[in-house]
Coordinates of C-alpha atoms and ligand atoms in Angstrom, one line a residue:
M1 CA 109.0 87.6 43.1
I2 CA 110.5 91.0 42.2
E3 CA 108.0 92.7 44.5
D4 CA 109.0 90.4 47.3
Y5 CA 112.7 91.2 46.8
H6 CA 111.8 94.9 46.8
K7 CA 109.7 94.7 50.0
A8 CA 112.4 92.6 51.8
G9 CA 115.0 95.1 50.7
E10 CA 113.0 98.1 51.9
I11 CA 112.6 96.4 55.3
V12 CA 116.2 95.5 55.9
S13 CA 117.4 98.9 54.7
K14 CA 115.2 100.7 57.1
I15 CA 116.2 98.4 60.0
R16 CA 119.9 98.6 59.1
D17 CA 119.8 102.4 59.1
D18 CA 117.8 102.6 62.4
A19 CA 119.9 100.0 64.2
S20 CA 123.1 101.7 63.0
K21 CA 122.1 104.7 65.0
M22 CA 121.7 102.6 68.2
I23 CA 125.3 101.3 68.0
K24 CA 127.3 102.9 70.7
E25 CA 129.3 102.3 73.8
G26 CA 127.4 100.2 76.4
L27 CA 124.9 98.6 74.0
L28 CA 124.5 94.9 74.5
V29 CA 125.0 92.8 71.3
L30 CA 122.0 90.8 72.5
D31 CA 119.7 93.9 72.5
L32 CA 120.9 94.9 69.1
V33 CA 120.3 91.5 67.5
E34 CA 116.9 91.2 69.2
Y35 CA 115.9 94.6 68.0
V36 CA 116.8 93.8 64.4
E37 CA 115.1 90.4 64.5
N38 CA 111.9 91.7 66.1
E39 CA 111.7 94.6 63.7
I40 CA 111.9 92.3 60.7
K41 CA 108.9 90.4 62.0
N42 CA 107.1 93.7 63.1
M43 CA 107.5 95.0 59.5
G44 CA 105.9 91.9 58.0
A45 CA 108.9 89.9 56.8
E46 CA 110.5 86.8 58.0
I47 CA 114.1 86.5 59.4
A48 CA 116.4 85.1 56.7
F49 CA 119.2 84.3 59.2
P50 CA 120.2 85.2 62.8
C51 CA 121.3 88.9 62.9
N52 CA 125.1 88.8 62.9
V53 CA 127.1 91.3 65.0
S54 CA 130.8 90.7 64.5
I55 CA 133.2 93.0 66.3
N56 CA 136.8 94.0 65.4
E57 CA 138.8 91.0 64.3
I58 CA 135.6 88.9 64.1
A59 CA 134.5 88.9 60.4
A60 CA 131.1 87.2 60.5
H61 CA 128.8 84.6 62.0
Y62 CA 128.7 85.9 65.5
T63 CA 125.3 86.3 67.0
A64 CA 124.3 86.7 70.7
Y65 CA 123.5 83.7 72.8
L66 CA 120.8 83.9 75.6
N67 CA 122.0 86.3 78.3
D68 CA 125.1 87.1 76.3
P69 CA 126.8 89.9 78.4
T70 CA 128.9 91.2 75.4
E71 CA 128.8 94.9 75.4
I72 CA 129.9 97.2 72.6
Q73 CA 132.9 99.4 73.5
A74 CA 133.6 102.8 72.2
G75 CA 135.8 102.4 69.0
D76 CA 134.7 98.9 68.3
L77 CA 134.4 98.1 64.6
V78 CA 130.9 96.7 64.6
K79 CA 129.7 94.8 61.5
L80 CA 125.9 94.5 61.5
D81 CA 124.7 92.0 59.0
L82 CA 121.0 91.2 58.6
G83 CA 118.6 89.5 56.3
A84 CA 114.9 89.3 55.8
H85 CA 112.7 87.4 53.3
I86 CA 109.2 87.6 51.9
N87 CA 108.0 84.3 50.6
G88 CA 111.6 83.1 50.7
Y89 CA 112.9 86.0 48.6
I90 CA 115.9 87.3 50.6
A91 CA 117.4 90.7 51.0
D92 CA 120.9 90.6 52.7
T93 CA 122.7 93.7 53.8
A94 CA 125.6 94.7 56.1
I95 CA 127.2 97.9 57.4
T96 CA 130.2 98.6 59.6
I97 CA 130.0 101.3 62.3
M98 CA 132.8 102.5 64.6
A99 CA 131.0 102.6 67.8
P100 CA 130.9 106.1 69.3
G101 CA 131.1 106.8 73.0
D102 CA 132.8 109.0 75.7
S103 CA 135.6 106.5 76.1
L104 CA 136.6 106.6 72.4
E105 CA 139.8 108.5 72.9
D106 CA 140.7 106.4 76.0
N107 CA 140.2 103.2 74.1
L108 CA 141.9 104.0 70.7
D109 CA 144.7 106.4 69.7
E110 CA 144.2 108.8 66.9
D111 CA 145.9 106.7 64.2
T112 CA 143.7 103.7 65.0
I113 CA 140.6 105.8 64.8
E114 CA 141.7 107.1 61.4
K115 CA 142.6 103.6 60.2
N116 CA 139.2 102.2 61.3
Q117 CA 137.5 104.9 59.3
K118 CA 139.5 104.1 56.3
L119 CA 138.7 100.4 56.7
I120 CA 135.0 101.3 56.6
D121 CA 135.5 103.5 53.5
A122 CA 137.6 100.7 51.8
S123 CA 134.9 98.1 52.0
A124 CA 132.1 100.5 51.2
E125 CA 134.0 101.8 48.2
G126 CA 134.9 98.3 47.2
L127 CA 131.2 97.5 47.2
D128 CA 130.5 100.5 45.0
A129 CA 133.1 99.4 42.5
A130 CA 131.6 95.9 42.4
I131 CA 128.1 97.3 41.9
A132 CA 129.4 99.5 39.1
T133 CA 130.9 96.4 37.4
V134 CA 127.8 94.1 37.6
R135 CA 125.9 93.5 34.4
D136 CA 124.9 90.6 32.3
G137 CA 127.9 88.6 31.1
V138 CA 130.5 89.9 33.5
S139 CA 132.7 87.2 35.2
L140 CA 132.7 86.8 38.9
N141 CA 136.4 87.3 39.2
K142 CA 136.1 90.6 37.2
I143 CA 133.9 91.9 40.0
G144 CA 136.5 90.6 42.6
E145 CA 139.3 92.3 40.7
E146 CA 137.5 95.7 40.9
V147 CA 136.9 95.3 44.6
E148 CA 140.5 94.3 45.2
K149 CA 141.8 97.3 43.3
V150 CA 139.9 99.7 45.5
I151 CA 140.8 98.0 48.8
N152 CA 144.4 97.8 47.9
S153 CA 144.4 101.5 47.0
Y154 CA 143.7 102.1 50.7
G155 CA 146.7 100.0 51.6
F156 CA 144.4 97.1 52.9
N157 CA 143.7 93.6 51.8
P158 CA 140.3 92.0 50.9
I159 CA 139.3 88.9 52.8
V160 CA 139.8 86.3 50.0
N161 CA 138.1 83.3 51.7
L162 CA 134.8 85.0 52.4
H163 CA 132.6 85.5 49.4
G164 CA 129.3 87.1 48.4
H165 CA 126.7 84.7 47.0
S166 CA 123.7 84.3 44.8
L167 CA 120.3 84.3 46.4
E168 CA 117.4 82.0 45.4
Q169 CA 114.1 81.4 47.0
Y170 CA 114.7 80.0 50.6
N171 CA 118.4 79.6 49.6
L172 CA 120.8 82.0 51.2
H173 CA 123.9 80.7 49.5
S174 CA 122.9 79.3 46.1
G175 CA 125.3 78.4 43.3
L176 CA 127.4 81.6 42.6
S177 CA 130.3 82.8 44.7
V178 CA 131.3 86.5 44.4
P179 CA 135.0 87.0 45.4
S180 CA 136.6 90.2 46.7
N181 CA 139.8 89.5 44.7
K182 CA 140.7 88.3 41.2
D183 CA 140.5 84.6 41.9
K184 CA 140.1 81.8 39.3
N185 CA 136.4 81.9 39.0
N186 CA 135.6 83.2 35.5
Q187 CA 132.0 82.0 35.6
K188 CA 129.7 84.7 34.2
I189 CA 126.7 86.3 35.9
R190 CA 123.4 86.6 33.9
E191 CA 120.5 89.0 33.8
G192 CA 118.0 88.0 36.5
D193 CA 120.7 86.6 38.9
V194 CA 120.3 87.9 42.4
L195 CA 123.5 88.5 44.2
A196 CA 124.6 89.6 47.7
I197 CA 127.9 91.3 47.3
E198 CA 129.9 91.8 50.5
P199 CA 133.6 92.9 50.4
F200 CA 135.5 92.7 53.7
A201 CA 138.6 94.8 54.1
T202 CA 141.4 94.4 56.7
D203 CA 144.9 95.6 57.5
G204 CA 145.8 91.9 58.2
L205 CA 146.6 89.1 55.8
G206 CA 143.1 88.8 54.4
F207 CA 142.2 85.3 55.5
V208 CA 139.6 84.2 58.1
T209 CA 139.7 81.1 60.2
D210 CA 137.2 79.5 62.6
T211 CA 136.8 80.5 66.2
P212 CA 135.4 78.0 68.8
D213 CA 132.3 80.2 69.1
I214 CA 129.4 78.5 67.2
Y215 CA 126.0 80.1 67.6
I216 CA 124.6 79.8 64.1
F217 CA 123.6 76.5 62.4
R218 CA 121.7 75.1 59.4
F219 CA 119.6 72.0 59.1
L220 CA 121.1 69.3 56.9
K221 CA 119.2 66.1 57.1
E222 CA 117.2 63.7 59.3
R223 CA 119.3 61.2 61.2
P224 CA 118.3 58.3 63.5
L225 CA 118.5 59.2 67.2
R226 CA 118.0 57.2 70.3
V227 CA 117.8 60.0 72.9
L228 CA 114.3 61.4 73.0
Y229 CA 115.4 64.9 74.0
T230 CA 117.9 65.2 71.0
K231 CA 115.2 63.7 68.7
K232 CA 112.8 66.5 69.8
V233 CA 115.4 69.2 69.3
L234 CA 116.0 67.9 65.7
K235 CA 112.3 67.8 65.0
T236 CA 112.0 71.4 66.2
I237 CA 114.8 72.4 63.9
K238 CA 113.4 70.6 60.9
T239 CA 109.9 72.0 61.5
N240 CA 110.9 75.6 62.0
Y241 CA 114.3 76.1 60.3
S242 CA 114.4 73.5 57.4
S243 CA 116.2 75.7 54.9
L244 CA 117.5 78.9 56.4
P245 CA 120.0 79.3 59.2
F246 CA 119.0 79.5 62.9
S247 CA 120.6 80.5 66.1
Y248 CA 121.4 78.8 69.3
R249 CA 119.6 81.6 71.1
W250 CA 116.3 80.9 69.3
L251 CA 116.5 77.2 70.1
N252 CA 117.5 77.9 73.7
K253 CA 114.3 79.8 74.2
I254 CA 112.4 76.7 73.3
Y255 CA 114.8 74.4 75.1
P256 CA 116.1 76.3 78.2
G257 CA 119.1 75.1 80.1
A258 CA 122.5 73.6 79.4
R259 CA 121.3 70.2 78.1
L260 CA 120.8 71.8 74.7
F261 CA 124.5 72.3 74.3
A262 CA 125.2 68.5 74.3
A263 CA 122.3 67.8 72.0
I264 CA 123.5 70.4 69.5
N265 CA 127.0 68.9 69.5
Q266 CA 125.7 65.5 68.9
L267 CA 123.6 66.8 65.9
I268 CA 126.7 68.4 64.5
D269 CA 128.7 65.1 65.0
I270 CA 126.1 63.0 63.1
G271 CA 125.8 65.4 60.3
A272 CA 122.2 66.5 61.0
I273 CA 123.1 70.2 61.3
Y274 CA 125.9 72.3 59.9
P275 CA 127.8 74.6 62.3
Y276 CA 128.7 78.1 61.2
A277 CA 131.7 79.0 63.5
A278 CA 132.3 82.7 64.1
L279 CA 135.2 83.6 61.8
K280 CA 138.1 85.8 62.7
E281 CA 141.0 87.4 60.8
K282 CA 143.9 85.0 60.9
T283 CA 146.3 87.6 62.2
N284 CA 143.7 89.1 64.6
K285 CA 143.6 92.4 62.6
W286 CA 140.4 94.3 62.4
I287 CA 137.9 94.0 59.6
S288 CA 135.2 96.0 57.9
Q289 CA 132.3 94.8 55.8
T290 CA 129.7 96.4 53.6
E291 CA 127.0 94.4 51.8
H292 CA 124.1 95.0 49.4
S293 CA 121.8 92.7 47.5
V294 CA 121.4 93.3 43.7
I295 CA 119.4 92.0 40.8
V296 CA 121.6 91.7 37.7
E297 CA 120.3 93.6 34.6
K298 CA 121.3 93.6 31.0
D299 CA 123.4 96.8 31.4
G300 CA 123.9 97.1 35.1
C301 CA 122.1 96.1 38.3
E302 CA 119.4 97.2 40.7
V303 CA 120.5 97.5 44.3
F304 CA 117.4 96.7 46.4
T305 CA 118.9 97.2 49.8
K306 CA 119.7 100.9 49.4
Ligands
MN1 MN1 125.0 89.4 55.0
MN2 MN1 125.6 87.7 52.5

């Protein structure tokens, strides 16, 4: 189990670092997510969830759809969030890059460029503070308190309704929720817990809300269906993605064409699948995110996505 976490961690770290260097003006989000997902498989792991690429005021849960024309612009605050697993043991990591490119100075003024860099530093340093706090017996809101202090010291707010989470075999969001502020959750973490810690920093209010874009889903349960096509779609989901999230893009490769859209909406309506809407900052301010996965130890933790 520990070896599996280590191997998954090495794989996502290498891919995160390689993919970060690709992020620049003109790169298609589609090409970025496909690169990441293909590399996970090439390196001998499985994809734990669709690669998320969330830009500017989008916090999380955006992934490309088939033929998605979205292109990265110079100056974009690009959050790359990826996960891989070995035998269900998941490594989850994220980084924020301000996309370089010739148009950077045309697209953003100097102050905004500086602010973006500070946003990146704030979430990264917030994560460092969290990692320095983690050890057996620490409460979850103590971790959040330390993150919040750092992010506030930059003059920014943490996103308070997006949390880190514990990881268990084939379970991306198991019981524990790791806040980025001092909330009411004084539950304690224990040696052996595996956590993905992911502070988000913003110069906005610090809340995210749903957008209408939904490209990531998770299987919930079998439901009776009359339409053969929708029945087949649900069978494919259950067979291939019974426990971990999947993307519209993956399914669209198996079921080409627009008919899939109606089927997916019906599966949401009857509670067969859960939709993860892309999330945006409520006041449309930009957001940074940094994430590592750690194993809690008696006197600290081991970061296995370094
Ligand atoms: Mn993540
Ligand atoms: Mn995560």
